[in-house]
């Protein structure tokens, strides 16, 4: 057997002496903790009757409330009302509808009615007015406080402030919409760009195929734009492009008609459900509108900016979208060859309208 050394003996004695001190310290901490809890409890007890809902609500930062089935508030949690800049006394005894956004009244009222008809829980989202005049979004879960099997006599609700999430969601939606708009828009003219034009052409073609309808396309070119740039400068040339683009877009009468910048000084107009005669009339109206703008161009005999237009019409069972564009583009070049400032129509595909 190994006997303890003098050093071991001293160490064990030291531990024996320290143990009561450690226990006393732990006991002191425990007494302090119990006293703290008791004092907190007494603060809630007040006159000796504990208000359980206040005791629970003091630990909850949500907006908790109790309302009767007619909508009058019986109880509102202090922490929850503080998030609206209010005190419970500002709400208790009043109807919950008074601070609700008018657009949300109907569906929240319907949620309360569902509770009275027996639904155990109902969820709804609504805006509540803050004292500073702004609106806070709350996601609310409702339950009944009545006895099982009887008509509920009160509605209990817990509402979570989701304003930050809603604002973030709206910001993201707005940002995404802006990005999508930028990605589909020509930066100079504001018209749909080539990417967006391709989407429109595919969608219009699919619709025409489903409905067995004709589809027409115009290809428009500003006459002598190079000479315009040489005489007036490229900044003026850009302004000329913008002016013609706005004129073309304004001359279209139907919401389904789409004008886009194809590239350079060329524009394309897609005309759903439009026959060859109808497309020709649209093309002539566009040409006339540009002439009526009377944008000076001293470098040409007309003295003003003009456009040439190629027109083609088909039905999807006769050719594809690419072929339709090719024929409209070929018609444009014939207009150029025949003197500019004119409309030329591509020969019809047999069977097209």
PDB file of C-alpha atoms in Angstrom, residues 36-300:
ATOM      1  CA  UNK A  36     -35.068  37.836  -7.392  1.00  0.00           C
ATOM      2  CA  UNK A  37     -37.729  35.468  -8.733  1.00  0.00           C
ATOM      3  CA  UNK A  38     -39.919  36.073  -5.668  1.00  0.00           C
ATOM      4  CA  UNK A  39     -39.620  39.841  -6.052  1.00  0.00           C
ATOM      5  CA  UNK A  40     -40.525  39.601  -9.745  1.00  0.00           C
ATOM      6  CA  UNK A  41     -43.488  37.414  -8.838  1.00  0.00           C
ATOM      7  CA  UNK A  42     -44.613  39.870  -6.166  1.00  0.00           C
ATOM      8  CA  UNK A  43     -44.410  42.719  -8.637  1.00  0.00           C
ATOM      9  CA  UNK A  44     -46.943  40.888 -10.769  1.00  0.00           C
ATOM     10  CA  UNK A  45     -49.072  39.769  -7.855  1.00  0.00           C
ATOM     11  CA  UNK A  46     -49.842  43.328  -6.728  1.00  0.00           C
ATOM     12  CA  UNK A  47     -52.695  43.043  -4.242  1.00  0.00           C
ATOM     13  CA  UNK A  48     -52.241  39.300  -3.959  1.00  0.00           C
ATOM     14  CA  UNK A  49     -54.097  38.151  -7.049  1.00  0.00           C
ATOM     15  CA  UNK A  50     -51.786  37.117  -9.886  1.00  0.00           C
ATOM     16  CA  UNK A  51     -52.903  38.187 -13.357  1.00  0.00           C
ATOM     17  CA  UNK A  52     -51.646  35.191 -15.251  1.00  0.00           C
ATOM     18  CA  UNK A  53     -51.971  36.815 -18.657  1.00  0.00           C
ATOM     19  CA  UNK A  54     -49.746  39.732 -17.571  1.00  0.00           C
ATOM     20  CA  UNK A  55     -47.175  37.373 -16.086  1.00  0.00           C
ATOM     21  CA  UNK A  56     -47.000  35.381 -19.323  1.00  0.00           C
ATOM     22  CA  UNK A  57     -47.222  38.419 -21.588  1.00  0.00           C
ATOM     23  CA  UNK A  58     -44.289  40.078 -19.844  1.00  0.00           C
ATOM     24  CA  UNK A  59     -42.089  37.372 -21.367  1.00  0.00           C
ATOM     25  CA  UNK A  60     -43.679  37.579 -24.818  1.00  0.00           C
ATOM     26  CA  UNK A  61     -42.873  40.334 -27.282  1.00  0.00           C
ATOM     27  CA  UNK A  62     -45.724  39.492 -29.650  1.00  0.00           C
ATOM     28  CA  UNK A  63     -49.003  41.396 -29.754  1.00  0.00           C
ATOM     29  CA  UNK A  64     -51.311  39.132 -27.747  1.00  0.00           C
ATOM     30  CA  UNK A  65     -54.954  40.035 -27.247  1.00  0.00           C
ATOM     31  CA  UNK A  66     -58.356  38.777 -26.146  1.00  0.00           C
ATOM     32  CA  UNK A  67     -61.516  40.067 -27.828  1.00  0.00           C
ATOM     33  CA  UNK A  68     -65.162  39.173 -27.522  1.00  0.00           C
ATOM     34  CA  UNK A  69     -66.978  37.815 -30.555  1.00  0.00           C
ATOM     35  CA  UNK A  70     -68.243  41.302 -31.424  1.00  0.00           C
ATOM     36  CA  UNK A  71     -64.676  42.585 -31.775  1.00  0.00           C
ATOM     37  CA  UNK A  72     -64.292  44.537 -28.517  1.00  0.00           C
ATOM     38  CA  UNK A  73     -60.841  44.124 -26.994  1.00  0.00           C
ATOM     39  CA  UNK A  74     -60.792  42.802 -23.417  1.00  0.00           C
ATOM     40  CA  UNK A  75     -57.039  42.453 -23.002  1.00  0.00           C
ATOM     41  CA  UNK A  76     -53.913  43.497 -24.952  1.00  0.00           C
ATOM     42  CA  UNK A  77     -50.338  42.598 -24.000  1.00  0.00           C
ATOM     43  CA  UNK A  78     -48.107  45.509 -22.896  1.00  0.00           C
ATOM     44  CA  UNK A  79     -45.085  44.500 -24.975  1.00  0.00           C
ATOM     45  CA  UNK A  80     -47.203  44.106 -28.089  1.00  0.00           C
ATOM     46  CA  UNK A  81     -48.877  47.486 -27.786  1.00  0.00           C
ATOM     47  CA  UNK A  82     -45.493  49.168 -27.284  1.00  0.00           C
ATOM     48  CA  UNK A  83     -44.548  48.099 -30.817  1.00  0.00           C
ATOM     49  CA  UNK A  84     -47.411  50.312 -32.032  1.00  0.00           C
ATOM     50  CA  UNK A  85     -46.438  53.230 -29.807  1.00  0.00           C
ATOM     51  CA  UNK A  86     -49.453  52.507 -27.580  1.00  0.00           C
ATOM     52  CA  UNK A  87     -50.361  51.507 -24.042  1.00  0.00           C
ATOM     53  CA  UNK A  88     -52.875  48.695 -23.392  1.00  0.00           C
ATOM     54  CA  UNK A  89     -55.332  51.283 -22.048  1.00  0.00           C
ATOM     55  CA  UNK A  90     -55.379  52.852 -25.526  1.00  0.00           C
ATOM     56  CA  UNK A  91     -56.931  49.678 -26.930  1.00  0.00           C
ATOM     57  CA  UNK A  92     -58.805  47.809 -24.194  1.00  0.00           C
ATOM     58  CA  UNK A  93     -62.497  48.579 -24.408  1.00  0.00           C
ATOM     59  CA  UNK A  94     -62.277  49.604 -28.048  1.00  0.00           C
ATOM     60  CA  UNK A  95     -63.017  47.672 -31.220  1.00  0.00           C
ATOM     61  CA  UNK A  96     -60.045  46.157 -33.085  1.00  0.00           C
ATOM     62  CA  UNK A  97     -61.438  47.523 -36.388  1.00  0.00           C
ATOM     63  CA  UNK A  98     -60.564  51.108 -35.414  1.00  0.00           C
ATOM     64  CA  UNK A  99     -56.825  50.718 -36.078  1.00  0.00           C
ATOM     65  CA  UNK A 100     -57.081  48.295 -38.988  1.00  0.00           C
ATOM     66  CA  UNK A 101     -56.396  49.269 -42.607  1.00  0.00           C
ATOM     67  CA  UNK A 102     -59.645  49.639 -44.546  1.00  0.00           C
ATOM     68  CA  UNK A 103     -58.446  47.234 -47.259  1.00  0.00           C
ATOM     69  CA  UNK A 104     -58.002  44.491 -44.648  1.00  0.00           C
ATOM     70  CA  UNK A 105     -61.318  44.856 -42.804  1.00  0.00           C
ATOM     71  CA  UNK A 106     -63.278  42.351 -44.883  1.00  0.00           C
ATOM     72  CA  UNK A 107     -60.908  39.400 -44.662  1.00  0.00           C
ATOM     73  CA  UNK A 108     -60.172  39.928 -40.941  1.00  0.00           C
ATOM     74  CA  UNK A 109     -63.904  40.167 -40.229  1.00  0.00           C
ATOM     75  CA  UNK A 110     -64.355  36.933 -42.174  1.00  0.00           C
ATOM     76  CA  UNK A 111     -61.626  35.319 -40.038  1.00  0.00           C
ATOM     77  CA  UNK A 112     -63.473  36.281 -36.837  1.00  0.00           C
ATOM     78  CA  UNK A 113     -66.727  34.923 -38.260  1.00  0.00           C
ATOM     79  CA  UNK A 114     -65.063  31.600 -39.071  1.00  0.00           C
ATOM     80  CA  UNK A 115     -63.968  31.353 -35.434  1.00  0.00           C
ATOM     81  CA  UNK A 116     -67.531  31.843 -34.190  1.00  0.00           C
ATOM     82  CA  UNK A 117     -68.725  29.132 -36.601  1.00  0.00           C
ATOM     83  CA  UNK A 118     -66.421  26.531 -35.095  1.00  0.00           C
ATOM     84  CA  UNK A 119     -62.998  26.758 -36.760  1.00  0.00           C
ATOM     85  CA  UNK A 120     -60.471  25.967 -33.995  1.00  0.00           C
ATOM     86  CA  UNK A 121     -57.744  28.238 -35.388  1.00  0.00           C
ATOM     87  CA  UNK A 122     -57.600  30.787 -38.193  1.00  0.00           C
ATOM     88  CA  UNK A 123     -54.642  32.728 -39.602  1.00  0.00           C
ATOM     89  CA  UNK A 124     -54.780  36.113 -41.312  1.00  0.00           C
ATOM     90  CA  UNK A 125     -52.523  39.018 -42.247  1.00  0.00           C
ATOM     91  CA  UNK A 126     -53.442  42.680 -41.847  1.00  0.00           C
ATOM     92  CA  UNK A 127     -52.069  46.187 -41.426  1.00  0.00           C
ATOM     93  CA  UNK A 128     -52.426  48.046 -38.138  1.00  0.00           C
ATOM     94  CA  UNK A 129     -51.877  51.796 -37.765  1.00  0.00           C
ATOM     95  CA  UNK A 130     -48.941  52.951 -35.632  1.00  0.00           C
ATOM     96  CA  UNK A 131     -49.237  56.171 -33.634  1.00  0.00           C
ATOM     97  CA  UNK A 132     -46.781  57.825 -36.050  1.00  0.00           C
ATOM     98  CA  UNK A 133     -49.262  57.254 -38.908  1.00  0.00           C
ATOM     99  CA  UNK A 134     -47.391  54.406 -40.596  1.00  0.00           C
ATOM    100  CA  UNK A 135     -48.812  50.937 -41.099  1.00  0.00           C
ATOM    101  CA  UNK A 136     -47.378  47.800 -39.498  1.00  0.00           C
ATOM    102  CA  UNK A 137     -47.993  44.375 -41.010  1.00  0.00           C
ATOM    103  CA  UNK A 138     -49.045  41.594 -38.618  1.00  0.00           C
ATOM    104  CA  UNK A 139     -49.454  37.878 -39.207  1.00  0.00           C
ATOM    105  CA  UNK A 140     -52.089  36.775 -36.690  1.00  0.00           C
ATOM    106  CA  UNK A 141     -53.169  33.369 -35.398  1.00  0.00           C
ATOM    107  CA  UNK A 142     -56.627  33.289 -33.822  1.00  0.00           C
ATOM    108  CA  UNK A 143     -58.118  30.733 -31.430  1.00  0.00           C
ATOM    109  CA  UNK A 144     -61.277  30.495 -29.304  1.00  0.00           C
ATOM    110  CA  UNK A 145     -61.389  30.868 -25.571  1.00  0.00           C
ATOM    111  CA  UNK A 146     -64.776  29.233 -25.032  1.00  0.00           C
ATOM    112  CA  UNK A 147     -65.623  25.842 -23.592  1.00  0.00           C
ATOM    113  CA  UNK A 148     -65.487  22.912 -26.001  1.00  0.00           C
ATOM    114  CA  UNK A 149     -68.870  22.161 -27.524  1.00  0.00           C
ATOM    115  CA  UNK A 150     -70.252  25.610 -26.839  1.00  0.00           C
ATOM    116  CA  UNK A 151     -70.380  28.749 -28.942  1.00  0.00           C
ATOM    117  CA  UNK A 152     -67.120  30.631 -28.269  1.00  0.00           C
ATOM    118  CA  UNK A 153     -67.490  33.769 -26.192  1.00  0.00           C
ATOM    119  CA  UNK A 154     -64.075  35.218 -26.937  1.00  0.00           C
ATOM    120  CA  UNK A 155     -61.307  35.206 -29.514  1.00  0.00           C
ATOM    121  CA  UNK A 156     -57.670  34.899 -28.486  1.00  0.00           C
ATOM    122  CA  UNK A 157     -55.039  36.166 -30.888  1.00  0.00           C
ATOM    123  CA  UNK A 158     -51.254  36.337 -31.162  1.00  0.00           C
ATOM    124  CA  UNK A 159     -49.952  38.735 -33.826  1.00  0.00           C
ATOM    125  CA  UNK A 160     -46.371  38.753 -35.086  1.00  0.00           C
ATOM    126  CA  UNK A 161     -44.954  41.941 -36.631  1.00  0.00           C
ATOM    127  CA  UNK A 162     -43.824  41.015 -40.164  1.00  0.00           C
ATOM    128  CA  UNK A 163     -43.369  44.564 -41.454  1.00  0.00           C
ATOM    129  CA  UNK A 164     -39.648  44.132 -42.100  1.00  0.00           C
ATOM    130  CA  UNK A 165     -40.272  40.967 -44.123  1.00  0.00           C
ATOM    131  CA  UNK A 166     -43.048  42.608 -46.146  1.00  0.00           C
ATOM    132  CA  UNK A 167     -40.900  45.665 -46.881  1.00  0.00           C
ATOM    133  CA  UNK A 168     -38.023  43.429 -47.929  1.00  0.00           C
ATOM    134  CA  UNK A 169     -40.331  41.347 -50.139  1.00  0.00           C
ATOM    135  CA  UNK A 170     -41.781  44.457 -51.817  1.00  0.00           C
ATOM    136  CA  UNK A 171     -38.289  45.836 -52.345  1.00  0.00           C
ATOM    137  CA  UNK A 172     -37.146  42.607 -53.966  1.00  0.00           C
ATOM    138  CA  UNK A 173     -40.228  42.480 -56.198  1.00  0.00           C
ATOM    139  CA  UNK A 174     -39.718  46.105 -57.227  1.00  0.00           C
ATOM    140  CA  UNK A 175     -36.013  45.550 -57.853  1.00  0.00           C
ATOM    141  CA  UNK A 176     -36.635  42.398 -59.883  1.00  0.00           C
ATOM    142  CA  UNK A 177     -39.285  44.187 -61.948  1.00  0.00           C
ATOM    143  CA  UNK A 178     -36.860  47.041 -62.621  1.00  0.00           C
ATOM    144  CA  UNK A 179     -34.095  44.632 -63.605  1.00  0.00           C
ATOM    145  CA  UNK A 180     -36.455  42.752 -65.908  1.00  0.00           C
ATOM    146  CA  UNK A 181     -37.571  46.034 -67.480  1.00  0.00           C
ATOM    147  CA  UNK A 182     -33.962  47.144 -68.027  1.00  0.00           C
ATOM    148  CA  UNK A 183     -33.044  43.783 -69.522  1.00  0.00           C
ATOM    149  CA  UNK A 184     -35.928  44.010 -72.023  1.00  0.00           C
ATOM    150  CA  UNK A 185     -35.682  47.716 -72.952  1.00  0.00           C
ATOM    151  CA  UNK A 186     -33.509  49.556 -75.448  1.00  0.00           C
ATOM    152  CA  UNK A 187     -31.530  52.074 -73.416  1.00  0.00           C
ATOM    153  CA  UNK A 188     -31.651  54.834 -76.034  1.00  0.00           C
ATOM    154  CA  UNK A 189     -35.204  54.761 -77.379  1.00  0.00           C
ATOM    155  CA  UNK A 190     -37.108  53.160 -74.485  1.00  0.00           C
ATOM    156  CA  UNK A 191     -38.691  50.653 -76.870  1.00  0.00           C
ATOM    157  CA  UNK A 192     -38.511  46.901 -76.287  1.00  0.00           C
ATOM    158  CA  UNK A 193     -35.093  45.640 -77.338  1.00  0.00           C
ATOM    159  CA  UNK A 194     -34.090  42.703 -79.540  1.00  0.00           C
ATOM    160  CA  UNK A 195     -34.300  40.271 -76.619  1.00  0.00           C
ATOM    161  CA  UNK A 196     -37.838  41.327 -75.771  1.00  0.00           C
ATOM    162  CA  UNK A 197     -38.790  41.338 -79.460  1.00  0.00           C
ATOM    163  CA  UNK A 198     -37.780  37.689 -79.741  1.00  0.00           C
ATOM    164  CA  UNK A 199     -40.041  36.843 -76.784  1.00  0.00           C
ATOM    165  CA  UNK A 200     -42.953  38.744 -78.342  1.00  0.00           C
ATOM    166  CA  UNK A 201     -42.469  37.047 -81.686  1.00  0.00           C
ATOM    167  CA  UNK A 202     -42.511  33.577 -80.101  1.00  0.00           C
ATOM    168  CA  UNK A 203     -45.606  34.326 -78.017  1.00  0.00           C
ATOM    169  CA  UNK A 204     -47.471  35.939 -80.918  1.00  0.00           C
ATOM    170  CA  UNK A 205     -46.576  33.093 -83.226  1.00  0.00           C
ATOM    171  CA  UNK A 206     -47.843  30.512 -80.725  1.00  0.00           C
ATOM    172  CA  UNK A 207     -51.117  32.398 -80.315  1.00  0.00           C
ATOM    173  CA  UNK A 208     -51.605  32.723 -84.067  1.00  0.00           C
ATOM    174  CA  UNK A 209     -51.004  28.995 -84.458  1.00  0.00           C
ATOM    175  CA  UNK A 210     -53.564  28.135 -81.757  1.00  0.00           C
ATOM    176  CA  UNK A 211     -56.203  30.427 -83.226  1.00  0.00           C
ATOM    177  CA  UNK A 212     -55.355  29.893 -86.921  1.00  0.00           C
ATOM    178  CA  UNK A 213     -55.007  33.676 -87.293  1.00  0.00           C
ATOM    179  CA  UNK A 214     -52.869  35.749 -89.651  1.00  0.00           C
ATOM    180  CA  UNK A 215     -49.830  37.560 -88.342  1.00  0.00           C
ATOM    181  CA  UNK A 216     -48.040  40.515 -89.956  1.00  0.00           C
ATOM    182  CA  UNK A 217     -44.637  42.096 -89.467  1.00  0.00           C
ATOM    183  CA  UNK A 218     -43.242  45.489 -90.428  1.00  0.00           C
ATOM    184  CA  UNK A 219     -39.528  46.238 -90.771  1.00  0.00           C
ATOM    185  CA  UNK A 220     -38.840  49.991 -90.653  1.00  0.00           C
ATOM    186  CA  UNK A 221     -35.633  51.820 -91.520  1.00  0.00           C
ATOM    187  CA  UNK A 222     -34.817  55.528 -91.120  1.00  0.00           C
ATOM    188  CA  UNK A 223     -33.805  56.835 -94.519  1.00  0.00           C
ATOM    189  CA  UNK A 224     -30.305  58.295 -94.901  1.00  0.00           C
ATOM    190  CA  UNK A 225     -29.494  58.249 -91.188  1.00  0.00           C
ATOM    191  CA  UNK A 226     -25.752  58.078 -91.936  1.00  0.00           C
ATOM    192  CA  UNK A 227     -25.997  61.321 -93.901  1.00  0.00           C
ATOM    193  CA  UNK A 228     -27.970  62.827 -91.015  1.00  0.00           C
ATOM    194  CA  UNK A 229     -25.222  61.847 -88.552  1.00  0.00           C
ATOM    195  CA  UNK A 230     -22.520  63.249 -90.867  1.00  0.00           C
ATOM    196  CA  UNK A 231     -24.287  66.592 -91.132  1.00  0.00           C
ATOM    197  CA  UNK A 232     -25.695  67.073 -87.608  1.00  0.00           C
ATOM    198  CA  UNK A 233     -23.474  64.837 -85.453  1.00  0.00           C
ATOM    199  CA  UNK A 234     -24.110  61.569 -83.644  1.00  0.00           C
ATOM    200  CA  UNK A 235     -25.837  63.183 -80.658  1.00  0.00           C
ATOM    201  CA  UNK A 236     -28.385  64.652 -83.038  1.00  0.00           C
ATOM    202  CA  UNK A 237     -28.589  61.254 -84.718  1.00  0.00           C
ATOM    203  CA  UNK A 238     -29.482  59.686 -81.378  1.00  0.00           C
ATOM    204  CA  UNK A 239     -32.201  62.287 -80.844  1.00  0.00           C
ATOM    205  CA  UNK A 240     -33.520  61.489 -84.321  1.00  0.00           C
ATOM    206  CA  UNK A 241     -33.722  57.789 -83.399  1.00  0.00           C
ATOM    207  CA  UNK A 242     -35.606  58.611 -80.210  1.00  0.00           C
ATOM    208  CA  UNK A 243     -38.060  60.872 -82.053  1.00  0.00           C
ATOM    209  CA  UNK A 244     -38.820  58.274 -84.733  1.00  0.00           C
ATOM    210  CA  UNK A 245     -39.158  55.524 -82.101  1.00  0.00           C
ATOM    211  CA  UNK A 246     -41.719  57.548 -80.145  1.00  0.00           C
ATOM    212  CA  UNK A 247     -43.604  58.407 -83.327  1.00  0.00           C
ATOM    213  CA  UNK A 248     -43.816  54.750 -84.361  1.00  0.00           C
ATOM    214  CA  UNK A 249     -44.961  53.621 -80.904  1.00  0.00           C
ATOM    215  CA  UNK A 250     -47.573  56.397 -80.674  1.00  0.00           C
ATOM    216  CA  UNK A 251     -49.006  55.521 -84.094  1.00  0.00           C
ATOM    217  CA  UNK A 252     -49.926  51.974 -83.035  1.00  0.00           C
ATOM    218  CA  UNK A 253     -53.540  51.752 -81.939  1.00  0.00           C
ATOM    219  CA  UNK A 254     -53.850  48.304 -80.316  1.00  0.00           C
ATOM    220  CA  UNK A 255     -52.288  47.183 -77.050  1.00  0.00           C
ATOM    221  CA  UNK A 256     -51.303  43.898 -78.709  1.00  0.00           C
ATOM    222  CA  UNK A 257     -49.236  45.643 -81.398  1.00  0.00           C
ATOM    223  CA  UNK A 258     -45.569  45.830 -80.400  1.00  0.00           C
ATOM    224  CA  UNK A 259     -42.836  48.082 -81.791  1.00  0.00           C
ATOM    225  CA  UNK A 260     -39.212  47.276 -80.938  1.00  0.00           C
ATOM    226  CA  UNK A 261     -35.766  48.491 -81.866  1.00  0.00           C
ATOM    227  CA  UNK A 262     -34.110  45.776 -83.899  1.00  0.00           C
ATOM    228  CA  UNK A 263     -30.708  47.405 -84.161  1.00  0.00           C
ATOM    229  CA  UNK A 264     -29.063  50.497 -85.622  1.00  0.00           C
ATOM    230  CA  UNK A 265     -31.738  52.544 -87.377  1.00  0.00           C
ATOM    231  CA  UNK A 266     -34.116  49.589 -87.860  1.00  0.00           C
ATOM    232  CA  UNK A 267     -37.356  48.934 -86.004  1.00  0.00           C
ATOM    233  CA  UNK A 268     -39.736  45.980 -86.122  1.00  0.00           C
ATOM    234  CA  UNK A 269     -43.487  46.032 -85.510  1.00  0.00           C
ATOM    235  CA  UNK A 270     -45.382  42.807 -84.758  1.00  0.00           C
ATOM    236  CA  UNK A 271     -49.100  42.891 -85.623  1.00  0.00           C
ATOM    237  CA  UNK A 272     -51.124  39.921 -84.315  1.00  0.00           C
ATOM    238  CA  UNK A 273     -54.402  39.000 -86.022  1.00  0.00           C
ATOM    239  CA  UNK A 274     -53.678  41.390 -88.896  1.00  0.00           C
ATOM    240  CA  UNK A 275     -54.233  40.718 -92.595  1.00  0.00           C
ATOM    241  CA  UNK A 276     -51.983  41.989 -95.351  1.00  0.00           C
ATOM    242  CA  UNK A 277     -54.319  44.903 -96.125  1.00  0.00           C
ATOM    243  CA  UNK A 278     -54.511  45.864 -92.460  1.00  0.00           C
ATOM    244  CA  UNK A 279     -50.725  45.710 -92.098  1.00  0.00           C
ATOM    245  CA  UNK A 280     -50.303  47.905 -95.178  1.00  0.00           C
ATOM    246  CA  UNK A 281     -52.606  50.541 -93.663  1.00  0.00           C
ATOM    247  CA  UNK A 282     -50.617  50.518 -90.418  1.00  0.00           C
ATOM    248  CA  UNK A 283     -47.353  50.875 -92.336  1.00  0.00           C
ATOM    249  CA  UNK A 284     -48.649  53.840 -94.321  1.00  0.00           C
ATOM    250  CA  UNK A 285     -49.896  55.528 -91.142  1.00  0.00           C
ATOM    251  CA  UNK A 286     -46.433  55.109 -89.547  1.00  0.00           C
ATOM    252  CA  UNK A 287     -44.721  56.589 -92.610  1.00  0.00           C
ATOM    253  CA  UNK A 288     -47.160  59.518 -92.649  1.00  0.00           C
ATOM    254  CA  UNK A 289     -46.656  60.136 -88.926  1.00  0.00           C
ATOM    255  CA  UNK A 290     -42.880  60.386 -89.332  1.00  0.00           C
ATOM    256  CA  UNK A 291     -43.278  62.801 -92.259  1.00  0.00           C
ATOM    257  CA  UNK A 292     -45.736  64.868 -90.220  1.00  0.00           C
ATOM    258  CA  UNK A 293     -43.066  65.267 -87.554  1.00  0.00           C
ATOM    259  CA  UNK A 294     -41.090  67.282 -90.132  1.00  0.00           C
ATOM    260  CA  UNK A 295     -37.714  66.657 -88.499  1.00  0.00           C
ATOM    261  CA  UNK A 296     -35.313  68.719 -90.693  1.00  0.00           C
ATOM    262  CA  UNK A 297     -32.795  66.818 -92.826  1.00  0.00           C
ATOM    263  CA  UNK A 298     -31.006  69.191 -95.198  1.00  0.00           C
ATOM    264  CA  UNK A 299     -28.955  66.378 -96.696  1.00  0.00           C
ATOM    265  CA  UNK A 300     -31.866  64.825 -98.665  1.00  0.00           C
TER     266      UNK A 300
END
